[in-house]
Coordinates of C-alpha atoms in Angstrom, one line a residue:
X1 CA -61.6 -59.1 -110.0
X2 CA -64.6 -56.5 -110.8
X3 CA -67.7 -55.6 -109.3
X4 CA -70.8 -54.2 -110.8
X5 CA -73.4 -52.1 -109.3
X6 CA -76.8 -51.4 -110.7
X7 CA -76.1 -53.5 -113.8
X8 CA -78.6 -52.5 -116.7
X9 CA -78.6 -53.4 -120.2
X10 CA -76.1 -56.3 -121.0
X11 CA -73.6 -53.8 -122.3
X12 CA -72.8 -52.4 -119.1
X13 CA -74.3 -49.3 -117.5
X14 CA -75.8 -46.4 -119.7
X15 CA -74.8 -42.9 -118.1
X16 CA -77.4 -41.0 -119.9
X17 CA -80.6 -43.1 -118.8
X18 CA -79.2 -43.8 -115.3
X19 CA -78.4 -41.4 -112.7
X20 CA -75.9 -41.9 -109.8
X21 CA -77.3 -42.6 -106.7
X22 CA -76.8 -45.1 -103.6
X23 CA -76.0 -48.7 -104.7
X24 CA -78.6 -51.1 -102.9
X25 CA -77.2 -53.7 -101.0
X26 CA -79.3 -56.6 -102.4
X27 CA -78.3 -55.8 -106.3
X28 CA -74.8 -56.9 -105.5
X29 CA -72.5 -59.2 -107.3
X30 CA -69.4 -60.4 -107.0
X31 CA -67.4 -61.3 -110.0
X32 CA -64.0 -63.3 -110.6
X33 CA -62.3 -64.3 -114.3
X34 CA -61.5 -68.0 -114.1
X35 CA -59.3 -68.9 -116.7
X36 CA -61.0 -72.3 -118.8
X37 CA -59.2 -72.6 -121.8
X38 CA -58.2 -69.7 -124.6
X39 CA -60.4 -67.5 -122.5
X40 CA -62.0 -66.2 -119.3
X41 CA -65.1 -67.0 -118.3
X42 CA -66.5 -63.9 -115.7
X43 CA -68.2 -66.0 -112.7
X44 CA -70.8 -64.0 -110.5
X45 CA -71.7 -64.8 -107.4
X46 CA -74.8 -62.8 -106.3
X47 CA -75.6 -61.7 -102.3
X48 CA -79.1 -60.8 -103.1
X49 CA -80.3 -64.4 -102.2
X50 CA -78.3 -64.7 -99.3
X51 CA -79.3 -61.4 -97.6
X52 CA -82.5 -62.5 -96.1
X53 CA -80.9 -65.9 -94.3
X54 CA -78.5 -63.3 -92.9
X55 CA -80.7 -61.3 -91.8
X56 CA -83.1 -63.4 -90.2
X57 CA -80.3 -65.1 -88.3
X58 CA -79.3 -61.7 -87.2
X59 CA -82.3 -60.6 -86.0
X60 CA -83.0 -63.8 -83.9
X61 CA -79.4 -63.6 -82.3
X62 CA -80.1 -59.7 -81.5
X63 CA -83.9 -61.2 -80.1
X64 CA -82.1 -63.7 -77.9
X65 CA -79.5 -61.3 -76.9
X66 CA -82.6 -58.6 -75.5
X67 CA -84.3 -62.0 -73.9
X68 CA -81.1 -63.2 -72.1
X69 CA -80.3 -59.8 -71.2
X70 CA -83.9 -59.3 -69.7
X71 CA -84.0 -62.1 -68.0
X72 CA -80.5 -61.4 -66.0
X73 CA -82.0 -57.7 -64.9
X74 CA -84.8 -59.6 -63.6
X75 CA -83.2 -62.4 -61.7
X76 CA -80.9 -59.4 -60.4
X77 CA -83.1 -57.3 -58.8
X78 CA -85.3 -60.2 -57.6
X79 CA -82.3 -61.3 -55.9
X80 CA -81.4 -58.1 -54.8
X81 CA -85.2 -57.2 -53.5
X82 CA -84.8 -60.5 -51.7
X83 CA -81.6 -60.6 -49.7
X84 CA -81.0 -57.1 -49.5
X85 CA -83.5 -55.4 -47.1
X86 CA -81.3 -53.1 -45.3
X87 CA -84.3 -50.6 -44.6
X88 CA -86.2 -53.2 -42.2
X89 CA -82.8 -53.7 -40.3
X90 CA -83.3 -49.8 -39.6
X91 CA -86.9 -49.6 -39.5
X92 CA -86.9 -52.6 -36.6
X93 CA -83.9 -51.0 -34.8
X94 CA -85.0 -47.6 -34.9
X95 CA -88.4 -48.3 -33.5
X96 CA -87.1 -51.0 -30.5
X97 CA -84.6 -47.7 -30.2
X98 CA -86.9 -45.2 -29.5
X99 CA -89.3 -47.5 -27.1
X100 CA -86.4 -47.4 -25.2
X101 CA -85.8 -51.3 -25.5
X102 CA -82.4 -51.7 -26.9
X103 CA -79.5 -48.9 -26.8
X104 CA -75.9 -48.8 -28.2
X105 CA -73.2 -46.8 -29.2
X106 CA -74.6 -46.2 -32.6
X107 CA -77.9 -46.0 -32.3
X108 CA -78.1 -42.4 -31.5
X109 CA -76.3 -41.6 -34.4
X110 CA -78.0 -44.6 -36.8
X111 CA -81.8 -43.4 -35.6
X112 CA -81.9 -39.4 -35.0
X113 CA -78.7 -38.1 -36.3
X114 CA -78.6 -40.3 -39.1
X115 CA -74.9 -40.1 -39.8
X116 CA -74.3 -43.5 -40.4
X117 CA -74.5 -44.1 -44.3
X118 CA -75.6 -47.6 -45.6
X119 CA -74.1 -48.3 -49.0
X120 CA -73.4 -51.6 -51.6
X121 CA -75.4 -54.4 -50.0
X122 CA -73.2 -57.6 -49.4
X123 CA -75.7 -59.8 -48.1
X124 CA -75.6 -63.5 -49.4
X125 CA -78.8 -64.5 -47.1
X126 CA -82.0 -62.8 -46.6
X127 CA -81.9 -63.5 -42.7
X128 CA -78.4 -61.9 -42.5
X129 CA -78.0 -58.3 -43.8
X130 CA -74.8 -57.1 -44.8
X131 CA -73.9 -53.9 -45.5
X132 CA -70.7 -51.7 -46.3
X133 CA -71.5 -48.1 -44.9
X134 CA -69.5 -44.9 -43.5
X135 CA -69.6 -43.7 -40.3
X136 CA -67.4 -41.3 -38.2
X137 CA -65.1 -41.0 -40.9
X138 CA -64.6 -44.5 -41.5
X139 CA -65.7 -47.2 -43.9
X140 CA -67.6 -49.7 -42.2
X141 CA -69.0 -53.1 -42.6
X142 CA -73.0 -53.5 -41.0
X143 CA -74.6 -56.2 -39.9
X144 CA -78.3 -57.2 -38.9
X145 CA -80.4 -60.1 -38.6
X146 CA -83.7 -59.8 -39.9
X147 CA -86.0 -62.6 -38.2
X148 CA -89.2 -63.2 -39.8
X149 CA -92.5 -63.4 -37.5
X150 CA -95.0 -65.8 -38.2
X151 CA -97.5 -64.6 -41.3
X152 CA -95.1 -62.6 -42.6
X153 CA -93.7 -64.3 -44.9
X154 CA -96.3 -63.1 -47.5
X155 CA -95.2 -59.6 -47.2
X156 CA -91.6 -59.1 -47.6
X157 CA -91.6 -55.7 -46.7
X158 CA -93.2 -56.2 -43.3
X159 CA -91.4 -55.6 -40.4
X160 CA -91.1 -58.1 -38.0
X161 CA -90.8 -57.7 -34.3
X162 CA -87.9 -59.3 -32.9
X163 CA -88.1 -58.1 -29.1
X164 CA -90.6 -61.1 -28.8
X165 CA -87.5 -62.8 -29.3
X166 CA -84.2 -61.0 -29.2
X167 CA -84.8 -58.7 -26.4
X168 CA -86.8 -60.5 -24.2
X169 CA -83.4 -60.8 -21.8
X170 CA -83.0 -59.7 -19.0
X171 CA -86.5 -59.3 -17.8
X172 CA -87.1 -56.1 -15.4
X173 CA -85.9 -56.2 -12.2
X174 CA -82.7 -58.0 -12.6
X175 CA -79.1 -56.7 -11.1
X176 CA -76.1 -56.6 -12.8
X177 CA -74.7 -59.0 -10.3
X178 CA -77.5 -61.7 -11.3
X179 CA -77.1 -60.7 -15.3
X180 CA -73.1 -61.1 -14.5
X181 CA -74.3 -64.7 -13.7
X182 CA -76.5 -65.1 -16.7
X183 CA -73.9 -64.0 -18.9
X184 CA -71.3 -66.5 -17.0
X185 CA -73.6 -69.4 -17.8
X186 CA -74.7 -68.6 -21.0
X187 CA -70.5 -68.4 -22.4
X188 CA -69.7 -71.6 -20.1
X189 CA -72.2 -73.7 -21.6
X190 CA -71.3 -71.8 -25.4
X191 CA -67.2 -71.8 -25.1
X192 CA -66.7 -74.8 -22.3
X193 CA -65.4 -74.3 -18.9
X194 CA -62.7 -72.5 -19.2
X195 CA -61.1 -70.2 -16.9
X196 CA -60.7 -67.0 -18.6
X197 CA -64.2 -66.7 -19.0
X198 CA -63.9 -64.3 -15.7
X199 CA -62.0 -62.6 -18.0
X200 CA -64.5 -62.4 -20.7
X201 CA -67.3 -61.8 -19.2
X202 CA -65.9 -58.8 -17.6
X203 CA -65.4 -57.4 -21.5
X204 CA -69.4 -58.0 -22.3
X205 CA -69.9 -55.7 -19.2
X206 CA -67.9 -53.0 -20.1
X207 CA -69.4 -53.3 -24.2
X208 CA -72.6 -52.8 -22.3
X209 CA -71.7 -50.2 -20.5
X210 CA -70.7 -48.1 -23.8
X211 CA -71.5 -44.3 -22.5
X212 CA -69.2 -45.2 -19.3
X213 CA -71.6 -44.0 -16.4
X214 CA -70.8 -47.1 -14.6
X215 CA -73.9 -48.8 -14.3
X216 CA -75.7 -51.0 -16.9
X217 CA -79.3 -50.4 -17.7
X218 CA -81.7 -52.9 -18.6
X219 CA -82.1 -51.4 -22.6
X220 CA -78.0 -52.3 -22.7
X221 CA -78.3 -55.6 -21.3
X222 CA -81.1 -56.9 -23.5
X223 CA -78.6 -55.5 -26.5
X224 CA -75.6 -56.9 -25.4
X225 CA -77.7 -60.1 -24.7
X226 CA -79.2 -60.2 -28.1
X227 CA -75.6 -59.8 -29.3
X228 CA -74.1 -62.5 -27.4
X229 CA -76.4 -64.9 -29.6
X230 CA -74.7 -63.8 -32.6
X231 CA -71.5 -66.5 -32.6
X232 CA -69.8 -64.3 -35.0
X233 CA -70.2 -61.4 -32.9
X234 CA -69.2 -63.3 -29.5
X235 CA -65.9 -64.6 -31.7
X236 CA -65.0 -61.3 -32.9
X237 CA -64.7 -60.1 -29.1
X238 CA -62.8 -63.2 -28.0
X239 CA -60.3 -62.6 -30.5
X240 CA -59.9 -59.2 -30.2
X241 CA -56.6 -57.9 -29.7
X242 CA -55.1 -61.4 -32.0
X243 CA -54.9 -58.7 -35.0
X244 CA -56.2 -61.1 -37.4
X245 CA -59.6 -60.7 -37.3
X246 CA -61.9 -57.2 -37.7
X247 CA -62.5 -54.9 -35.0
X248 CA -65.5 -54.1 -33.5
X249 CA -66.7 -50.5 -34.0
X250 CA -70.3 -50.4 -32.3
X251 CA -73.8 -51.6 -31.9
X252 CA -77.2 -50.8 -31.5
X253 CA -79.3 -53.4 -30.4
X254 CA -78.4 -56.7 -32.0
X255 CA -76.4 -54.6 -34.7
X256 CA -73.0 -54.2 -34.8
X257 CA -70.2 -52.5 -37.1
X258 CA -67.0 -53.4 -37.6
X259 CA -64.0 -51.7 -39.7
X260 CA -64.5 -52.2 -43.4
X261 CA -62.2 -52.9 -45.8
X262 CA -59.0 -50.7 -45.8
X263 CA -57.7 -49.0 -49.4
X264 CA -55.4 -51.5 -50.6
X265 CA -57.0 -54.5 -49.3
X266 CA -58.4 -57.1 -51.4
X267 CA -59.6 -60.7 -51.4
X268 CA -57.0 -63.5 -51.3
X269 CA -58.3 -64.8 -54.3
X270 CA -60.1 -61.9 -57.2
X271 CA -61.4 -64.8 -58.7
X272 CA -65.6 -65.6 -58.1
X273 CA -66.4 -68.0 -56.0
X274 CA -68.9 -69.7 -57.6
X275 CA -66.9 -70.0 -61.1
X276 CA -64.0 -72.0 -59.2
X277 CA -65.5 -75.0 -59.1
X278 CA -66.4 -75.3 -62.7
X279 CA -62.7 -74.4 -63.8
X280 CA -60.4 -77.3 -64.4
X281 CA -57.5 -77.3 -61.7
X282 CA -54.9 -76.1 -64.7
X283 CA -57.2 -73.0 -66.3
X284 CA -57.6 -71.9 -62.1
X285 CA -54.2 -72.3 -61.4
X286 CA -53.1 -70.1 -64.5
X287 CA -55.6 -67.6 -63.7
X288 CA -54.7 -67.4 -59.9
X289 CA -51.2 -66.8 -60.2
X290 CA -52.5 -64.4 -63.5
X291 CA -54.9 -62.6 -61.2
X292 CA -53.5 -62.6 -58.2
X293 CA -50.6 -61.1 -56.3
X294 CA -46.9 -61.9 -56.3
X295 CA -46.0 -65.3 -54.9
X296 CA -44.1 -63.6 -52.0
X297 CA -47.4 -61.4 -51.1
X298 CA -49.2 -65.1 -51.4
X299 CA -47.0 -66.3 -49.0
X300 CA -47.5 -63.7 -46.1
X301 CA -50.9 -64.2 -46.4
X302 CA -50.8 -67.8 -45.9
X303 CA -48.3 -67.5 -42.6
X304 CA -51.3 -65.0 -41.6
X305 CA -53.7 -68.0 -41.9
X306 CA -51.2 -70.1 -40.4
X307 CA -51.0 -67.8 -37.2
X308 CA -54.7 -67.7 -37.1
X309 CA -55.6 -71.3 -37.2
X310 CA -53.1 -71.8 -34.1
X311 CA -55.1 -69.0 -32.7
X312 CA -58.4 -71.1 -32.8
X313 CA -56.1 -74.4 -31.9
X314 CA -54.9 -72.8 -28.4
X315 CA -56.5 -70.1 -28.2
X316 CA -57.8 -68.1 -24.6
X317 CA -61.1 -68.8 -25.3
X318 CA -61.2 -72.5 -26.3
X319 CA -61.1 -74.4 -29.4
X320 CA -62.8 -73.4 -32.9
X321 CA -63.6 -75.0 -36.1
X322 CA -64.0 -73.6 -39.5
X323 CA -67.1 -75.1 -40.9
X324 CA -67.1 -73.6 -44.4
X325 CA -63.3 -73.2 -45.9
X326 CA -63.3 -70.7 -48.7
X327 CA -60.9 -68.2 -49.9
X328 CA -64.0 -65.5 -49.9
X329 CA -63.6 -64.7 -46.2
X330 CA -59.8 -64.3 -46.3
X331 CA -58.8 -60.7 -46.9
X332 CA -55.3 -58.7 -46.6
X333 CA -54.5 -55.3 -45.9
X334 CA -52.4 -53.6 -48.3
X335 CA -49.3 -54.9 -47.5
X336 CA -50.8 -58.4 -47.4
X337 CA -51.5 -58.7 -43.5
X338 CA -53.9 -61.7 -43.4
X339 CA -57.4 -60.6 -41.9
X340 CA -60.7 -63.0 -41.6
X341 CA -63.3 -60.7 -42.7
X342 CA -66.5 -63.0 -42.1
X343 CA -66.9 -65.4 -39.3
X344 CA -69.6 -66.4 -39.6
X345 CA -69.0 -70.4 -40.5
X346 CA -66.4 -70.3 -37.4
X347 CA -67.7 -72.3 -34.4
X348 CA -66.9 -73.4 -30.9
X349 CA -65.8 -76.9 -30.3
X350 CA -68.3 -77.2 -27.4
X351 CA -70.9 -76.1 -29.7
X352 CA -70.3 -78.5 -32.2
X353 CA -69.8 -81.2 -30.1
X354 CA -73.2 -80.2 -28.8
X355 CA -74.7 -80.4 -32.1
X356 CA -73.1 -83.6 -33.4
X357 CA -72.8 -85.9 -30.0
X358 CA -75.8 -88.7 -30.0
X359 CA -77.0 -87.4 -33.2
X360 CA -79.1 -89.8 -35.5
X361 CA -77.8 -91.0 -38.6
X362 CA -77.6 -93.4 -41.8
X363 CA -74.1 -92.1 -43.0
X364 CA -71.5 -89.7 -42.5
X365 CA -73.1 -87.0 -44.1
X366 CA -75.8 -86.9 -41.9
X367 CA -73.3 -85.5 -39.3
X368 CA -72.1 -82.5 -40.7
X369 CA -71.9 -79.0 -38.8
X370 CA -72.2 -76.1 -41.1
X371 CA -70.5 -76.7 -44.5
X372 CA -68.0 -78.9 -44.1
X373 CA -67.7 -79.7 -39.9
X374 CA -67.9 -83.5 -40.5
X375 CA -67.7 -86.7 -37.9
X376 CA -68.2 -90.0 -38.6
X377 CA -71.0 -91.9 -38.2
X378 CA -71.3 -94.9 -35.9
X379 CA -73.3 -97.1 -38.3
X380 CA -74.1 -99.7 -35.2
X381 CA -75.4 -97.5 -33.0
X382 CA -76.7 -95.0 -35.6
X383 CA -75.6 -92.0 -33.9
X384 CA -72.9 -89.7 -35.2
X385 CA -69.6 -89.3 -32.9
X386 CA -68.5 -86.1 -31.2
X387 CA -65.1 -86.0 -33.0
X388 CA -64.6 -84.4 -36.1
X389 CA -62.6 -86.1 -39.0
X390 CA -60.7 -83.6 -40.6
X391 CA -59.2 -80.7 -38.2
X392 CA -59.0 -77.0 -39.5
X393 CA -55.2 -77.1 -40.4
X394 CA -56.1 -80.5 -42.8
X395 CA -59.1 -78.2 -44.9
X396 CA -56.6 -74.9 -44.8
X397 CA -54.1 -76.5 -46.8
X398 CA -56.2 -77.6 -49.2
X399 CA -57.0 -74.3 -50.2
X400 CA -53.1 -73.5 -49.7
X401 CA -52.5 -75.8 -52.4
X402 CA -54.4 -74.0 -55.2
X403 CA -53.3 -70.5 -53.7
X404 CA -49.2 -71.2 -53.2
X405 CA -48.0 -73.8 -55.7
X406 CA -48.9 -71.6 -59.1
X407 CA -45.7 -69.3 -59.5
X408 CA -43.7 -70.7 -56.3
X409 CA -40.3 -70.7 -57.0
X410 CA -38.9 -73.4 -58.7
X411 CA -36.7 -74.7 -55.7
X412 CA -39.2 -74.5 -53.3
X413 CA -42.4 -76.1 -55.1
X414 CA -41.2 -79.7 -54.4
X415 CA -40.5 -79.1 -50.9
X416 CA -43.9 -76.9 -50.4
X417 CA -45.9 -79.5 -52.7
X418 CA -44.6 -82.4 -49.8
X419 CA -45.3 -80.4 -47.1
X420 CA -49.3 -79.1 -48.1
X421 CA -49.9 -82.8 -48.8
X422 CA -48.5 -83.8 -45.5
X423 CA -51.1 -81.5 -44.1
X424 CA -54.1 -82.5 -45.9
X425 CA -53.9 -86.0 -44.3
X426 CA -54.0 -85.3 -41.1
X427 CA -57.4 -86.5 -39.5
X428 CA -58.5 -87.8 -36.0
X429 CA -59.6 -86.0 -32.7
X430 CA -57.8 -83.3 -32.1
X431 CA -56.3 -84.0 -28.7
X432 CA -54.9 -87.3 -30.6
X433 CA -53.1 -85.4 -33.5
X434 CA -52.0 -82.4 -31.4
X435 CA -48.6 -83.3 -31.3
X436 CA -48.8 -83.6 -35.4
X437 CA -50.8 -80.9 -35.5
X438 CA -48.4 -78.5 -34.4
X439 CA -45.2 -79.7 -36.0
X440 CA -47.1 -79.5 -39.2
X441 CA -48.0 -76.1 -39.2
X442 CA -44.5 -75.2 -37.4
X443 CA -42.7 -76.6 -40.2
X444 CA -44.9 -74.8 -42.6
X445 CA -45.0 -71.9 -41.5
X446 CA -41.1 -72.2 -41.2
X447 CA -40.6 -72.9 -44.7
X448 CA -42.8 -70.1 -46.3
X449 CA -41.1 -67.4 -43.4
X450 CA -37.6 -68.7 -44.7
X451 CA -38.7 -67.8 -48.5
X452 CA -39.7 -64.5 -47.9
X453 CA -38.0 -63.0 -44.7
X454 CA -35.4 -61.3 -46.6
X455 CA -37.2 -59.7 -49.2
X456 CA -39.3 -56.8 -48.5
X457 CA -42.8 -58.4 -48.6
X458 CA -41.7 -59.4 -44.8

């Protein structure tokens, strides 16, 4: 093999007329002896034709590179302009604050002392504002609803003014006994009537009363009030105390913290949400059990989900249904104590049976609650049935599927396979498929306690 650079007469290269210097890139040749007969034939293949293709199809894939890359930063930050507006949530507050309409534990601090520190935005709708902050020492998670007043949806920036609608309860002149009344109605005709709502409403008195002088004013019952309409809010406070859900930190107004996200704690599943669904069930399995913690930490989170379901079956408060079921909302603490970070897709049975009973409809999708809160449709009558189809245990192990069988150990995945698809089929009112309901998720819970109870992730 040889190679010649800056080839001049035929001879080869004549030191004394040429002088060294850089070889140029489009005078080079490549050269190979083939052997054809008694002799070797020198074959050159020269570059200098082929440069410019090269370079033209470089340039274009470095000019589509810049436009996809553009185009990314701007769909970003419209997105993030969009559904993160963290500064109205403060502007509104603050103001309502300092008009003396709304009051809190926070607001002091949110609105004059400014200690609490608004950080990454987490917000996956405009109307609901989610933040992750600092405050008192702690990390915290914020929340606010921003509600748009008519003609301002031109002007993204403008505040609206939600105390034509959020605070506008109690009105002046009401006593606490008559707002204990109004509260007692309102969580009746919310949860169902159930007798620990005493109980409960006796815990939305003493929120409002945060600084503990006894009496409630009217700026803390139009917060508390405005908070009450916030389902995730009034869930949080019914399951307090459960340990399987967030606490509540504070509130101003309808804003409220809650403890963020402790060090070591993670999602149940690091992989994106929105790519799951595109991934064949093989390449997600691989990568979830790649990704993801050790089976045994899998399976503490899942008896944590397990617990927490039964908590919504027969819990205090009533019954509740998950109407969006998603591995994003399930978080665990670093040793892999299950926690339901956003619940925000959990509703009350009476609610949804509120929403679906007498409904109009063509099919069964026209009777869906939320994401996935389906009941059937009574094609006859064409209205939608109070019942749902599919309880809360039947969409949980579906997700447990994809979550515990990658990596389970080889004498359980049989067994565990059996049992999740047992689960799935479950279907029917709930008061029908109690009984089932409950030996299911006994049995369950049973078999992934036995697996791990005598290692240390127990």
């Amino acid at each position: 093999m040889c190679r010649a650079l800056g080839m001049g007469r035929a001879g080869g290269i004549d030191s004394s007329q040429e002088r060294p210097g850089p070889p140029s890139l489009v005078e080079v040749s490549v050269c190979s002896d083939r052997s054809e007969g008694l002799g070797s034939v020198p074959t050159c293949v020269s570059l200098q034709g082929r440069l410019p293709g090269l370079r033209v199809r470089y340039a274009f894939l470095i000019w589509l590179s810049v436009l996809a890359g553009s185009w990314l930063v701007y769909v970003h930050y419209s997105s993030y302009s969009e559904l993160c507006r963290g500064h109205v949530c403060r502007l509104v507050i603050c103001e309502q604050y300092h008009k003396g309409i709304i009051s809190g534990s926070v607001c002091r601090d949110m609105c004059d002392l400014h200690t609490v520190e608004w950080r990454t935005c987490l917000s996956s709708a405009p109307g609901q504002q989610v933040y992750s902050g600092f405050w008192q020492d702690k990390e915290v998670i914020i929340k606010c609803t921003v509600q748009e007043a008519p003609g301002t949806k031109a002007r993204r920036d403008t505040a609206p003014r939600p105390e034509l609608v959020l605070f506008n309860k109690p009105v002046r002149g009401t006593s606490v006994e008559e707002f204990r009344q109004m509260t007692f109605g309102f969580l009746k005709a919310t949860l169902g009537d159930l007798p620990s709502l005493p109980a409960l409403v006796g815990q939305v008195l003493a929120m409002a009363d945060f600084n503990e002088d006894s009496r409630v004013s009217l700026a803390e019952a139009k917060s508390v009030w405005a908070l009450l309409q916030r389902t995730e809010f009034l869930l949080l406070l019914a399951l307090q105390g459960q340990g399987h859900t967030v606490r509540l930190l504070g509130h101003c107004g309808d804003l409220y913290l809650t403890e963020g996200r402790p060090p070591g704690s993670a999602q149940a599943t690091l992989l994106p949400a929105a790519l799951l669904p595109l991934l064949p069930a093989a390449l997600r399995h691989a990568l979830q059990q790649w990704v993801g913690p050790a089976w045994p930490s899998r399976a503490k989170v899942a008896v944590g989900l397990l617990e927490f379901l039964d908590e919504l079956f027969h819990g205090a408060y009533g019954t509740f249904h998950l109407c969006e079921t998603t591995l994003a909302s399930v978080r665990h603490t670093a040793s892999y104590d299950f926690k339901m970070a956003d619940l925000q897709q959990v509703a009350p049975e009476a609610a949804v049976r509120r929403f679906l009973q007498g409904r109009r409809c063509e099919r069964s999708e026209d009777c869906t609650y939320g994401q996935d809160c389906r009941a059937p449709c009574d094609r006859l009558l064409r209205q939608c049935k109070g019942d749902l189809v599919q309880p809360n245990l039947a969409k949980a192990c579906e997700l447990l599927r994809d979550y515990l069988l990658p990596g389970a150990p080889a004498a359980l995945r049989a067994e565990l396979g059996r049992r999740l698809r047992t689960c799935t089929t479950l279907s029917g009112p709930a008061g029908q498929v109690e009984a089932r309901h409950a030996l299911v998720l006994s049995h369950l819970k049973t078999l992934l306690w036995k697996e791990i109870s005598h290692t240390k992730y127990s």
